[in-house]
Amino acid sequence: MSRLSTLLFSGLVFALGAHAEATTTTATTTFDCCKLLKLAFGSHVVFPDSTQYNSSVSSYFFLEQRNLDPSCIVQPTTADEVSKVVKTFAYCPYTELAIRSGGHSPNIGFSNTNNGITLDLRGLNSIVLASDSKTVSVGTGNQWGDVYNKLDPLGKTVVGARVFDVGIGGFLSGGGISFFSPRDGFGCDNVQNFQVVLASGAIVNANAKENPLLFKALKGGQNNFGIITRFDLVIKPTARFWGGAVVTPESADPAQLDAFTKFKQAPYNPLLEIEQTFVYYGSQQSYFVSNNLFYLTASSNISSLDPFTSITPQLSSTLRISDVADFASEVEAGQPMNQFTVYATTTFPITSTNLKLIYALWKTTTGQLAAAIPEAISAMTYQSIPPPPPAGAPKNLFPFTDPSQTHPLVLLLISVYSPYEKDYTLLQQKSKQFITAVETLLNKPGNGGVSPYKYLNYAATWQDPISGYGVATVKEMKSTAAKYDPNGFFQKVVRGGYKLK
């Protein structure tokens, strides 16, 4: 080793607080990089077959992510430690880094890696309410349920996920649709400040005044610009409202489709949040509809929900006044567990007939899937796109400037599941065939067409949601990335996620 290399590496070890001697400056293998990280972080680096490693891998929500085997997992607890991990990677030019917040993405490799190194951020789990109670600072390693449990007793809330165990980081960096989105927009539009570790290891704030281009880029830009370690979120004053799930049998499907069509064609109501999900459970060989209905008031008058609550027969209803944590726990309980899963999505403007046409395609696809996978689950959800930020407010990356553009749009999610790994390729194929068939149908005259926007947090690995932001926005994103990540660390080393093309 040259004297200069020795000095450089010694300086790195000193900066990382490590107390060990090293023999090389460059890790030529992933295992060498793991050893280098072990020197610096000690017990915060865990290896296969250890209790901590197995606990981390088994905690991913979807089985396809649990099946990946990183060479080691780094578990920092502070932004400074995240910075030092990034700096260490300057000595690991051949190693892939995966970044994990909550680990709720179904896309293989988006938050875990095979044979690379996973940065597990769940140790960054602080929740600090500002002294003026206008904001709350949330570590990226939290789940939304942690935040709701902290704020609900105080009569406060934030614009976060509808599912209790979804992580903070991926949800907000992809946009984020909330119970409160009809009124307050995407979750990312309610972030006042991001604390970010850049590719250089520098820790910066991104907000409307500091690094404003980065601030915008992080609102829908996923992991292309930095590692977000903390979100400062705007507090909302109320946390109790009407909500719950109303379930009806397959015989009520025509009435359900009619109700959602009329809901989308009616004047916009910022207090109504509706998720209409058509479900097939192979283990029961049964179809049903589950409507998650939310009305953002505790008023006794909930007539706005009548078009859905009046549909009969009902198999069950949990409508009630409650808080965010309770509703998010209920939504979580309805998620299929321990499954290999594929999500895919598209967006389109409502017409008087297109929901019914898409429903027929879904029934056909689901029948084919059930014939091949007897235990398959298939779900198709219709919901709304949140309105854009108001005039004068900081912007996100999405291609909307006025609520009149988003209100007519329907966001479609297809999610298909199997408990068996052997079925995963077929799940990918059938979901892709379905979305292709839907978009082909919609592009026929009279069927409304297709919006270029695809919600990133629902997109499949074969989809390209970033291109749907528009040519000018993608160009701006590339310029921002060149400024904050000139060597392409988050394109070349952090390979998971949707990259700038």
Coordinates of C-alpha atoms in Angstrom, one line a residue:
M1 CA 0.0 0.0 0.0
S2 CA 1.3 3.4 -0.9
R3 CA 1.9 6.0 1.9
L4 CA -0.8 8.2 0.3
S5 CA -3.3 5.3 0.2
T6 CA -2.5 4.4 3.8
L7 CA -3.1 8.0 4.9
L8 CA -6.4 8.1 3.0
F9 CA -7.7 4.9 4.5
S10 CA -6.5 5.7 8.0
G11 CA -8.4 9.0 7.7
L12 CA -11.5 7.2 6.7
V13 CA -11.2 4.8 9.6
F14 CA -10.7 7.6 12.0
A15 CA -13.7 9.5 10.6
L16 CA -15.9 6.5 11.0
G17 CA -14.8 6.1 14.6
A18 CA -13.4 2.6 13.9
H19 CA -10.6 1.1 16.1
A20 CA -9.1 -1.4 13.8
E21 CA -6.3 -1.8 11.3
A22 CA -6.9 -2.2 7.6
T23 CA -4.8 -3.8 4.9
T24 CA -6.4 -2.5 1.7
T25 CA -8.0 0.8 0.6
T26 CA -10.4 -0.7 -2.0
A27 CA -12.8 -3.5 -1.3
T28 CA -12.7 -5.6 -4.5
T29 CA -15.6 -7.8 -3.4
T30 CA -18.9 -7.3 -1.6
F31 CA -17.6 -9.4 1.3
D32 CA -14.6 -7.1 1.6
C33 CA -16.9 -4.1 1.7
C34 CA -18.8 -5.8 4.5
K35 CA -15.6 -6.3 6.4
L36 CA -14.7 -2.7 5.9
L37 CA -18.1 -1.6 7.2
K38 CA -17.7 -4.0 10.2
L39 CA -14.5 -2.3 11.1
A40 CA -16.3 1.0 11.2
F41 CA -19.7 0.1 12.7
G42 CA -19.1 -3.0 14.7
S43 CA -22.4 -4.6 15.8
H44 CA -24.4 -2.4 13.5
V45 CA -23.3 -4.6 10.6
V46 CA -24.9 -8.1 10.7
F47 CA -24.2 -11.2 8.6
P48 CA -26.2 -14.2 7.4
D49 CA -27.5 -16.6 10.0
S50 CA -27.2 -14.1 12.8
T51 CA -30.4 -13.3 14.8
Q52 CA -30.3 -9.6 13.8
Y53 CA -29.8 -10.5 10.1
N54 CA -32.6 -13.0 10.0
S55 CA -34.9 -10.6 11.9
S56 CA -34.3 -7.9 9.3
V57 CA -34.8 -10.1 6.2
S58 CA -37.9 -11.8 7.6
S59 CA -39.6 -8.4 8.4
Y60 CA -40.2 -7.5 4.8
F61 CA -43.9 -7.5 4.1
F62 CA -43.7 -9.5 0.8
L63 CA -42.2 -12.9 0.4
E64 CA -40.3 -12.0 -2.8
Q65 CA -38.3 -9.4 -0.8
R66 CA -37.6 -11.9 2.0
N67 CA -36.1 -14.3 -0.5
L68 CA -33.2 -12.0 -1.2
D69 CA -29.9 -12.6 0.6
P70 CA -27.7 -9.5 1.1
S71 CA -24.1 -10.3 2.0
C72 CA -24.5 -8.1 5.1
I73 CA -26.9 -5.6 6.5
V74 CA -25.9 -2.2 7.9
Q75 CA -28.2 -0.8 10.6
P76 CA -27.4 2.8 11.4
T77 CA -29.3 4.8 14.0
T78 CA -28.3 8.4 13.1
A79 CA -27.9 10.5 10.0
D80 CA -24.2 10.8 10.8
E81 CA -23.9 7.1 10.6
V82 CA -25.7 7.0 7.3
S83 CA -23.3 9.6 6.0
K84 CA -20.4 7.5 7.1
V85 CA -21.8 4.5 5.3
V86 CA -22.1 6.5 2.1
K87 CA -18.5 7.7 2.5
T88 CA -17.3 4.1 3.1
F89 CA -18.8 3.1 -0.3
A90 CA -16.2 5.3 -2.0
Y91 CA -14.0 2.3 -1.2
C92 CA -16.5 -0.3 -2.5
P93 CA -16.8 0.4 -6.2
Y94 CA -18.1 -3.0 -7.1
T95 CA -20.8 -3.4 -4.5
E96 CA -24.5 -2.7 -4.9
L97 CA -26.3 -0.8 -2.1
A98 CA -30.0 -1.3 -1.4
I99 CA -31.9 1.2 0.8
R100 CA -34.6 0.1 3.1
S101 CA -37.1 2.2 5.1
G102 CA -40.2 0.2 5.9
G103 CA -39.6 -2.6 3.4
H104 CA -43.2 -2.5 2.1
S105 CA -42.4 -2.5 -1.7
P106 CA -43.4 -5.6 -3.5
N107 CA -40.8 -5.0 -6.2
I108 CA -37.8 -7.3 -6.0
G109 CA -34.6 -5.4 -5.3
F110 CA -36.2 -2.0 -4.5
S111 CA -35.3 -2.2 -0.8
N112 CA -33.3 -5.4 -0.5
T113 CA -30.5 -7.0 -2.6
N114 CA -29.1 -10.4 -3.5
N115 CA -25.4 -10.5 -2.6
G116 CA -25.1 -6.7 -2.2
I117 CA -25.4 -4.7 1.0
T118 CA -28.7 -3.5 2.4
L119 CA -28.9 -0.3 4.4
D120 CA -31.7 -0.9 6.9
L121 CA -32.8 2.5 8.2
R122 CA -35.3 1.3 10.7
G123 CA -33.1 2.5 13.5
L124 CA -33.7 6.1 12.5
N125 CA -37.0 6.0 14.4
S126 CA -37.3 9.3 16.3
I127 CA -40.6 11.2 16.5
V128 CA -40.2 14.7 17.8
L129 CA -43.1 17.2 18.0
A130 CA -42.0 20.8 17.5
S131 CA -42.5 23.1 20.5
D132 CA -45.1 25.1 18.6
S133 CA -46.9 21.9 17.6
K134 CA -47.0 22.9 14.0
T135 CA -44.6 20.2 12.7
V136 CA -43.4 16.8 13.8
S137 CA -39.9 15.5 12.8
V138 CA -40.1 11.8 11.9
G139 CA -37.2 9.5 11.3
T140 CA -37.3 7.6 8.0
G141 CA -37.2 4.3 9.8
N142 CA -40.6 4.6 11.4
Q143 CA -43.8 3.0 10.3
W144 CA -46.8 5.3 10.0
G145 CA -48.5 3.5 12.9
D146 CA -45.7 4.7 15.2
V147 CA -46.5 8.3 14.2
Y148 CA -50.2 7.9 14.5
N149 CA -49.9 6.3 18.0
K150 CA -47.8 9.3 19.0
L151 CA -50.2 12.0 17.6
D152 CA -53.7 10.6 17.9
P153 CA -53.8 11.0 21.7
L154 CA -52.9 14.7 21.2
G155 CA -55.8 15.2 18.7
K156 CA -53.3 15.8 15.9
T157 CA -52.3 14.0 12.7
V158 CA -50.3 14.1 9.6
V159 CA -50.9 13.2 5.9
G160 CA -49.5 9.7 6.0
A161 CA -50.2 6.2 4.8
R162 CA -53.6 4.4 5.1
V163 CA -51.8 1.2 6.1
F164 CA -50.4 1.0 9.7
D165 CA -47.1 -0.8 8.9
V166 CA -46.1 1.1 5.7
G167 CA -42.7 2.8 6.1
I168 CA -42.2 6.6 6.0
G169 CA -39.4 6.9 3.5
G170 CA -40.8 5.0 0.4
F171 CA -44.3 6.3 0.9
L172 CA -43.4 10.0 0.9
S173 CA -40.6 9.9 -1.7
G174 CA -43.1 8.2 -4.1
G175 CA -45.8 10.7 -3.5
G176 CA -48.1 9.1 -0.8
I177 CA -51.9 8.8 -0.8
S178 CA -53.6 9.3 2.5
F179 CA -57.0 9.4 4.2
F180 CA -56.6 13.2 4.0
S181 CA -55.4 13.4 0.4
P182 CA -58.7 14.6 -1.1
R183 CA -58.3 17.7 1.1
D184 CA -54.5 18.0 1.6
G185 CA -53.0 16.5 -1.5
F186 CA -50.1 14.0 -1.7
G187 CA -48.2 13.2 1.5
C188 CA -45.1 14.6 0.0
D189 CA -46.8 18.0 -0.4
N190 CA -47.1 18.1 3.4
V191 CA -43.4 17.8 4.0
Q192 CA -41.9 21.1 5.2
N193 CA -38.3 19.9 5.2
F194 CA -36.3 16.8 4.2
Q195 CA -33.0 16.0 5.9
V196 CA -30.9 14.3 3.2
V197 CA -27.6 12.5 3.0
L198 CA -26.1 13.2 -0.4
A199 CA -23.8 11.0 -2.5
S200 CA -20.8 12.9 -1.0
G201 CA -21.9 12.1 2.5
A202 CA -22.9 15.7 3.2
I203 CA -26.0 16.1 5.3
V204 CA -28.3 18.9 4.1
N205 CA -31.8 20.2 4.5
A206 CA -34.1 20.5 1.5
N207 CA -37.0 22.9 1.8
A208 CA -38.6 25.9 0.1
K209 CA -35.6 28.1 0.9
E210 CA -32.6 25.7 1.2
N211 CA -31.9 23.5 -1.8
P212 CA -35.4 24.1 -3.4
L213 CA -34.6 22.1 -6.5
L214 CA -33.7 19.1 -4.4
F215 CA -36.9 19.7 -2.3
K216 CA -39.0 19.4 -5.4
A217 CA -37.1 16.4 -6.7
L218 CA -37.6 14.4 -3.6
K219 CA -41.4 14.7 -4.0
G220 CA -41.9 11.7 -6.3
G221 CA -38.2 11.2 -7.2
Q222 CA -37.8 8.1 -4.9
N223 CA -34.1 7.3 -4.3
N224 CA -32.5 9.1 -7.2
F225 CA -31.0 12.1 -5.3
G226 CA -30.1 11.1 -1.7
I227 CA -31.0 9.1 1.3
I228 CA -33.7 10.9 3.3
T229 CA -33.1 10.4 7.0
R230 CA -35.8 12.7 8.4
F231 CA -39.1 14.3 7.4
D232 CA -40.5 17.4 9.0
L233 CA -44.2 17.1 8.5
V234 CA -47.0 19.6 8.8
I235 CA -49.4 18.9 11.7
K236 CA -53.1 18.7 10.9
P237 CA -55.4 19.8 13.8
T238 CA -58.0 17.0 13.8
A239 CA -57.6 13.2 13.8
R240 CA -61.2 11.8 14.3
F241 CA -63.5 11.3 11.4
W242 CA -65.9 8.8 9.8
G243 CA -64.6 5.7 8.2
G244 CA -64.6 2.0 7.8
A245 CA -65.1 -0.9 5.4
V246 CA -68.4 -1.9 3.8
V247 CA -68.3 -5.3 2.1
T248 CA -70.9 -6.5 -0.4
P249 CA -71.2 -9.8 -2.4
E250 CA -70.5 -10.2 -6.1
S251 CA -74.2 -9.7 -6.9
A252 CA -73.8 -6.0 -5.9
D253 CA -70.9 -5.3 -8.4
P254 CA -73.0 -3.5 -11.0
A255 CA -74.4 -1.1 -8.3
Q256 CA -70.8 -0.6 -7.0
L257 CA -69.5 0.3 -10.4
D258 CA -72.3 2.7 -11.0
A259 CA -71.7 4.4 -7.6
F260 CA -68.0 5.0 -8.2
T261 CA -68.7 6.3 -11.7
K262 CA -71.2 8.8 -10.3
F263 CA -68.8 9.7 -7.5
K264 CA -66.1 10.6 -10.1
Q265 CA -68.6 12.5 -12.3
A266 CA -70.1 14.5 -9.4
P267 CA -68.7 17.9 -8.1
Y268 CA -65.5 17.4 -6.2
N269 CA -65.8 16.8 -2.5
P270 CA -62.5 17.3 -0.6
L271 CA -63.9 15.4 2.4
L272 CA -64.5 12.1 0.6
E273 CA -61.8 9.4 0.3
I274 CA -63.1 6.3 -1.4
E275 CA -61.2 3.1 -2.3
Q276 CA -63.3 0.6 -4.1
T277 CA -61.7 -2.9 -4.3
F278 CA -63.0 -5.9 -6.2
V279 CA -61.5 -9.1 -4.7
Y280 CA -61.3 -12.7 -5.6
Y281 CA -60.1 -15.2 -2.9
G282 CA -59.1 -18.5 -4.5
S283 CA -59.1 -20.4 -1.2
Q284 CA -62.8 -19.5 -0.9
Q285 CA -63.5 -19.4 -4.7
S286 CA -65.5 -16.2 -4.0
Y287 CA -65.7 -12.6 -5.3
F288 CA -66.7 -9.6 -3.2
V289 CA -66.3 -5.8 -3.1
S290 CA -64.7 -4.1 -0.1
N291 CA -65.2 -0.3 -0.1
N292 CA -62.9 1.6 2.3
L293 CA -65.0 4.8 2.9
F294 CA -63.7 7.9 4.7
Y295 CA -65.5 11.1 5.3
L296 CA -63.2 13.7 6.9
T297 CA -65.6 15.0 9.6
A298 CA -67.2 13.8 12.8
S299 CA -70.5 15.3 11.9
S300 CA -73.6 13.2 12.3
N301 CA -74.6 13.9 8.7
I302 CA -72.8 11.4 6.5
S303 CA -75.3 11.5 3.6
S304 CA -72.3 12.0 1.2
L305 CA -71.6 8.3 1.7
D306 CA -75.1 7.2 0.9
P307 CA -74.4 6.1 -2.7
F308 CA -72.1 3.4 -1.3
T309 CA -73.7 2.6 2.1
S310 CA -77.1 2.2 0.5
I311 CA -76.0 -0.7 -1.7
T312 CA -77.4 -4.0 -0.5
P313 CA -77.0 -6.7 0.5
Q314 CA -74.1 -5.9 2.9
L315 CA -71.9 -8.7 4.2
S316 CA -70.3 -6.4 6.8
S317 CA -69.8 -2.8 7.8
T318 CA -67.4 -1.2 10.2
L319 CA -68.4 2.5 9.6
R320 CA -67.7 4.5 12.7
I321 CA -66.0 7.7 14.0
S322 CA -62.4 6.9 15.0
D323 CA -58.8 8.0 14.8
V324 CA -56.1 7.5 12.2
A325 CA -54.3 4.7 14.0
D326 CA -57.5 2.7 14.3
F327 CA -58.4 3.0 10.6
A328 CA -54.9 2.3 9.5
S329 CA -54.8 -0.8 11.6
E330 CA -58.1 -2.0 10.1
V331 CA -56.7 -1.4 6.5
E332 CA -53.5 -3.3 7.5
A333 CA -55.6 -6.3 8.8
G334 CA -57.2 -6.5 5.3
Q335 CA -53.9 -7.0 3.5
P336 CA -53.0 -10.5 2.3
M337 CA -50.1 -11.8 4.4
N338 CA -47.1 -14.0 3.5
Q339 CA -47.6 -13.8 -0.2
F340 CA -45.6 -13.4 -3.4
T341 CA -47.1 -10.3 -4.8
V342 CA -47.2 -8.1 -7.9
Y343 CA -48.6 -4.6 -8.2
A344 CA -49.2 -2.8 -11.4
T345 CA -51.1 0.4 -12.2
T346 CA -52.5 2.9 -14.7
T347 CA -54.5 6.1 -14.6
F348 CA -57.4 7.3 -16.8
P349 CA -60.2 9.8 -17.0
I350 CA -63.7 8.6 -16.1
T351 CA -66.4 7.9 -18.6
S352 CA -69.9 6.6 -18.1
T353 CA -68.9 3.1 -19.2
N354 CA -65.1 2.5 -18.8
L355 CA -65.2 1.2 -15.2
K356 CA -67.6 -1.6 -16.3
L357 CA -65.4 -2.5 -19.3
I358 CA -62.3 -2.7 -17.2
Y359 CA -64.1 -4.8 -14.6
A360 CA -65.0 -7.3 -17.3
L361 CA -61.3 -7.5 -18.3
W362 CA -60.4 -8.1 -14.6
K363 CA -62.9 -10.9 -14.3
T364 CA -61.4 -12.6 -17.3
T365 CA -57.8 -12.2 -16.1
T366 CA -58.8 -13.4 -12.6
G367 CA -60.5 -16.5 -14.0
Q368 CA -57.3 -17.4 -16.0
L369 CA -55.2 -16.8 -12.9
A370 CA -57.5 -18.9 -10.7
A371 CA -57.4 -21.8 -13.2
A372 CA -53.6 -21.8 -13.0
I373 CA -53.2 -21.0 -9.3
P374 CA -56.1 -22.3 -7.2
E375 CA -55.0 -20.3 -4.1
A376 CA -54.5 -17.0 -6.0
I377 CA -55.8 -13.7 -4.7
S378 CA -56.7 -11.0 -7.2
A379 CA -57.7 -7.5 -6.3
M380 CA -58.5 -4.5 -8.4
T381 CA -58.9 -1.1 -6.8
Y382 CA -60.4 2.2 -8.1
Q383 CA -59.5 5.4 -6.3
S384 CA -58.7 9.0 -6.9
I385 CA -55.6 11.0 -7.7
P386 CA -54.9 13.7 -5.0
P387 CA -55.1 17.4 -6.1
P388 CA -51.9 19.3 -6.8
P389 CA -50.5 21.9 -4.4
P390 CA -52.4 25.2 -4.4
A391 CA -51.1 28.2 -6.3
G392 CA -48.0 29.6 -4.6
A393 CA -47.1 26.5 -2.7
P394 CA -44.0 24.4 -3.4
K395 CA -44.5 22.0 -6.2
N396 CA -44.0 18.3 -6.6
L397 CA -42.8 16.4 -9.7
F398 CA -46.3 15.3 -10.9
P399 CA -47.8 16.6 -14.1
F400 CA -50.8 18.4 -12.6
T401 CA -51.3 22.1 -11.9
D402 CA -55.0 22.4 -11.2
P403 CA -57.6 20.2 -9.4
S404 CA -59.7 20.1 -12.6
Q405 CA -57.0 17.9 -14.1
T406 CA -56.9 15.3 -11.2
H407 CA -60.6 15.1 -10.2
P408 CA -61.8 13.2 -13.3
L409 CA -58.9 10.7 -13.1
V410 CA -59.2 7.2 -11.8
L411 CA -56.2 5.5 -10.3
L412 CA -56.3 1.7 -10.9
L413 CA -54.3 -0.8 -9.0
I414 CA -54.1 -4.5 -9.8
S415 CA -52.6 -6.6 -7.1
V416 CA -52.2 -10.4 -7.5
Y417 CA -50.9 -12.9 -5.0
S418 CA -49.8 -16.4 -4.5
P419 CA -48.3 -18.2 -1.5
Y420 CA -45.9 -20.1 -3.8
E421 CA -42.7 -18.8 -5.4
K422 CA -43.2 -20.9 -8.5
D423 CA -46.2 -18.7 -9.4
Y424 CA -44.3 -15.4 -9.3
T425 CA -43.5 -15.3 -13.0
L426 CA -47.1 -16.0 -13.9
L427 CA -48.3 -13.2 -11.5
Q428 CA -45.9 -10.8 -13.4
Q429 CA -47.2 -12.0 -16.8
K430 CA -50.9 -11.8 -15.9
S431 CA -50.7 -8.3 -14.3
K432 CA -48.8 -7.0 -17.4
Q433 CA -51.3 -8.6 -19.8
F434 CA -54.1 -7.0 -17.8
I435 CA -52.7 -3.5 -17.8
T436 CA -51.8 -3.8 -21.5
A437 CA -55.4 -4.9 -22.2
V438 CA -56.9 -2.1 -20.1
E439 CA -54.8 0.6 -21.8
T440 CA -55.6 -0.8 -25.3
L441 CA -59.3 -0.7 -24.4
L442 CA -59.1 2.8 -23.0
N443 CA -57.4 4.1 -26.1
K444 CA -60.3 3.1 -28.3
P445 CA -62.6 6.0 -29.3
G446 CA -65.1 6.9 -26.7
N447 CA -63.3 5.1 -23.8
G448 CA -61.5 8.2 -22.4
G449 CA -57.9 7.4 -23.2
V450 CA -55.0 6.9 -20.7
S451 CA -53.1 9.4 -18.6
P452 CA -49.3 9.3 -18.9
Y453 CA -49.1 9.5 -15.1
K454 CA -48.6 6.3 -13.1
Y455 CA -48.5 6.4 -9.4
L456 CA -44.9 5.3 -8.5
N457 CA -45.8 3.5 -5.3
Y458 CA -48.1 1.1 -7.2
A459 CA -46.0 0.6 -10.3
A460 CA -44.6 -2.7 -11.4
T461 CA -40.9 -3.3 -12.1
W462 CA -41.6 -3.3 -15.9
Q463 CA -43.4 0.1 -15.7
D464 CA -41.7 3.5 -16.0
P465 CA -43.6 6.0 -13.7
I466 CA -41.0 8.7 -13.9
S467 CA -41.4 9.2 -17.6
G468 CA -45.1 10.0 -16.9
Y469 CA -44.0 13.2 -15.1
G470 CA -43.3 14.7 -18.5
V471 CA -40.2 15.4 -20.7
A472 CA -39.5 18.8 -19.1
T473 CA -39.7 17.4 -15.6
V474 CA -37.5 14.5 -16.3
K475 CA -34.9 16.9 -17.8
E476 CA -35.1 19.0 -14.7
M477 CA -34.7 15.8 -12.5
K478 CA -31.6 14.9 -14.4
S479 CA -30.2 18.4 -14.0
T480 CA -30.8 18.2 -10.2
A481 CA -29.2 14.8 -10.0
A482 CA -26.2 16.0 -11.9
K483 CA -25.8 18.8 -9.3
Y484 CA -26.3 16.8 -6.2
D485 CA -24.9 13.4 -7.4
P486 CA -22.4 14.2 -10.2
N487 CA -20.9 10.8 -10.2
G488 CA -24.2 8.9 -10.3
F489 CA -24.0 7.1 -7.0
F490 CA -27.8 6.8 -6.8
Q491 CA -27.9 5.5 -10.4
K492 CA -25.0 3.1 -10.4
V493 CA -24.5 1.9 -6.8
V494 CA -28.1 2.2 -5.6
R495 CA -29.7 0.2 -8.4
G496 CA -33.1 -0.6 -7.0
G497 CA -36.0 1.7 -7.7
Y498 CA -37.0 3.6 -10.8
K499 CA -33.9 5.2 -12.3
L500 CA -33.5 8.3 -14.4
K501 CA -33.2 7.2 -18.0

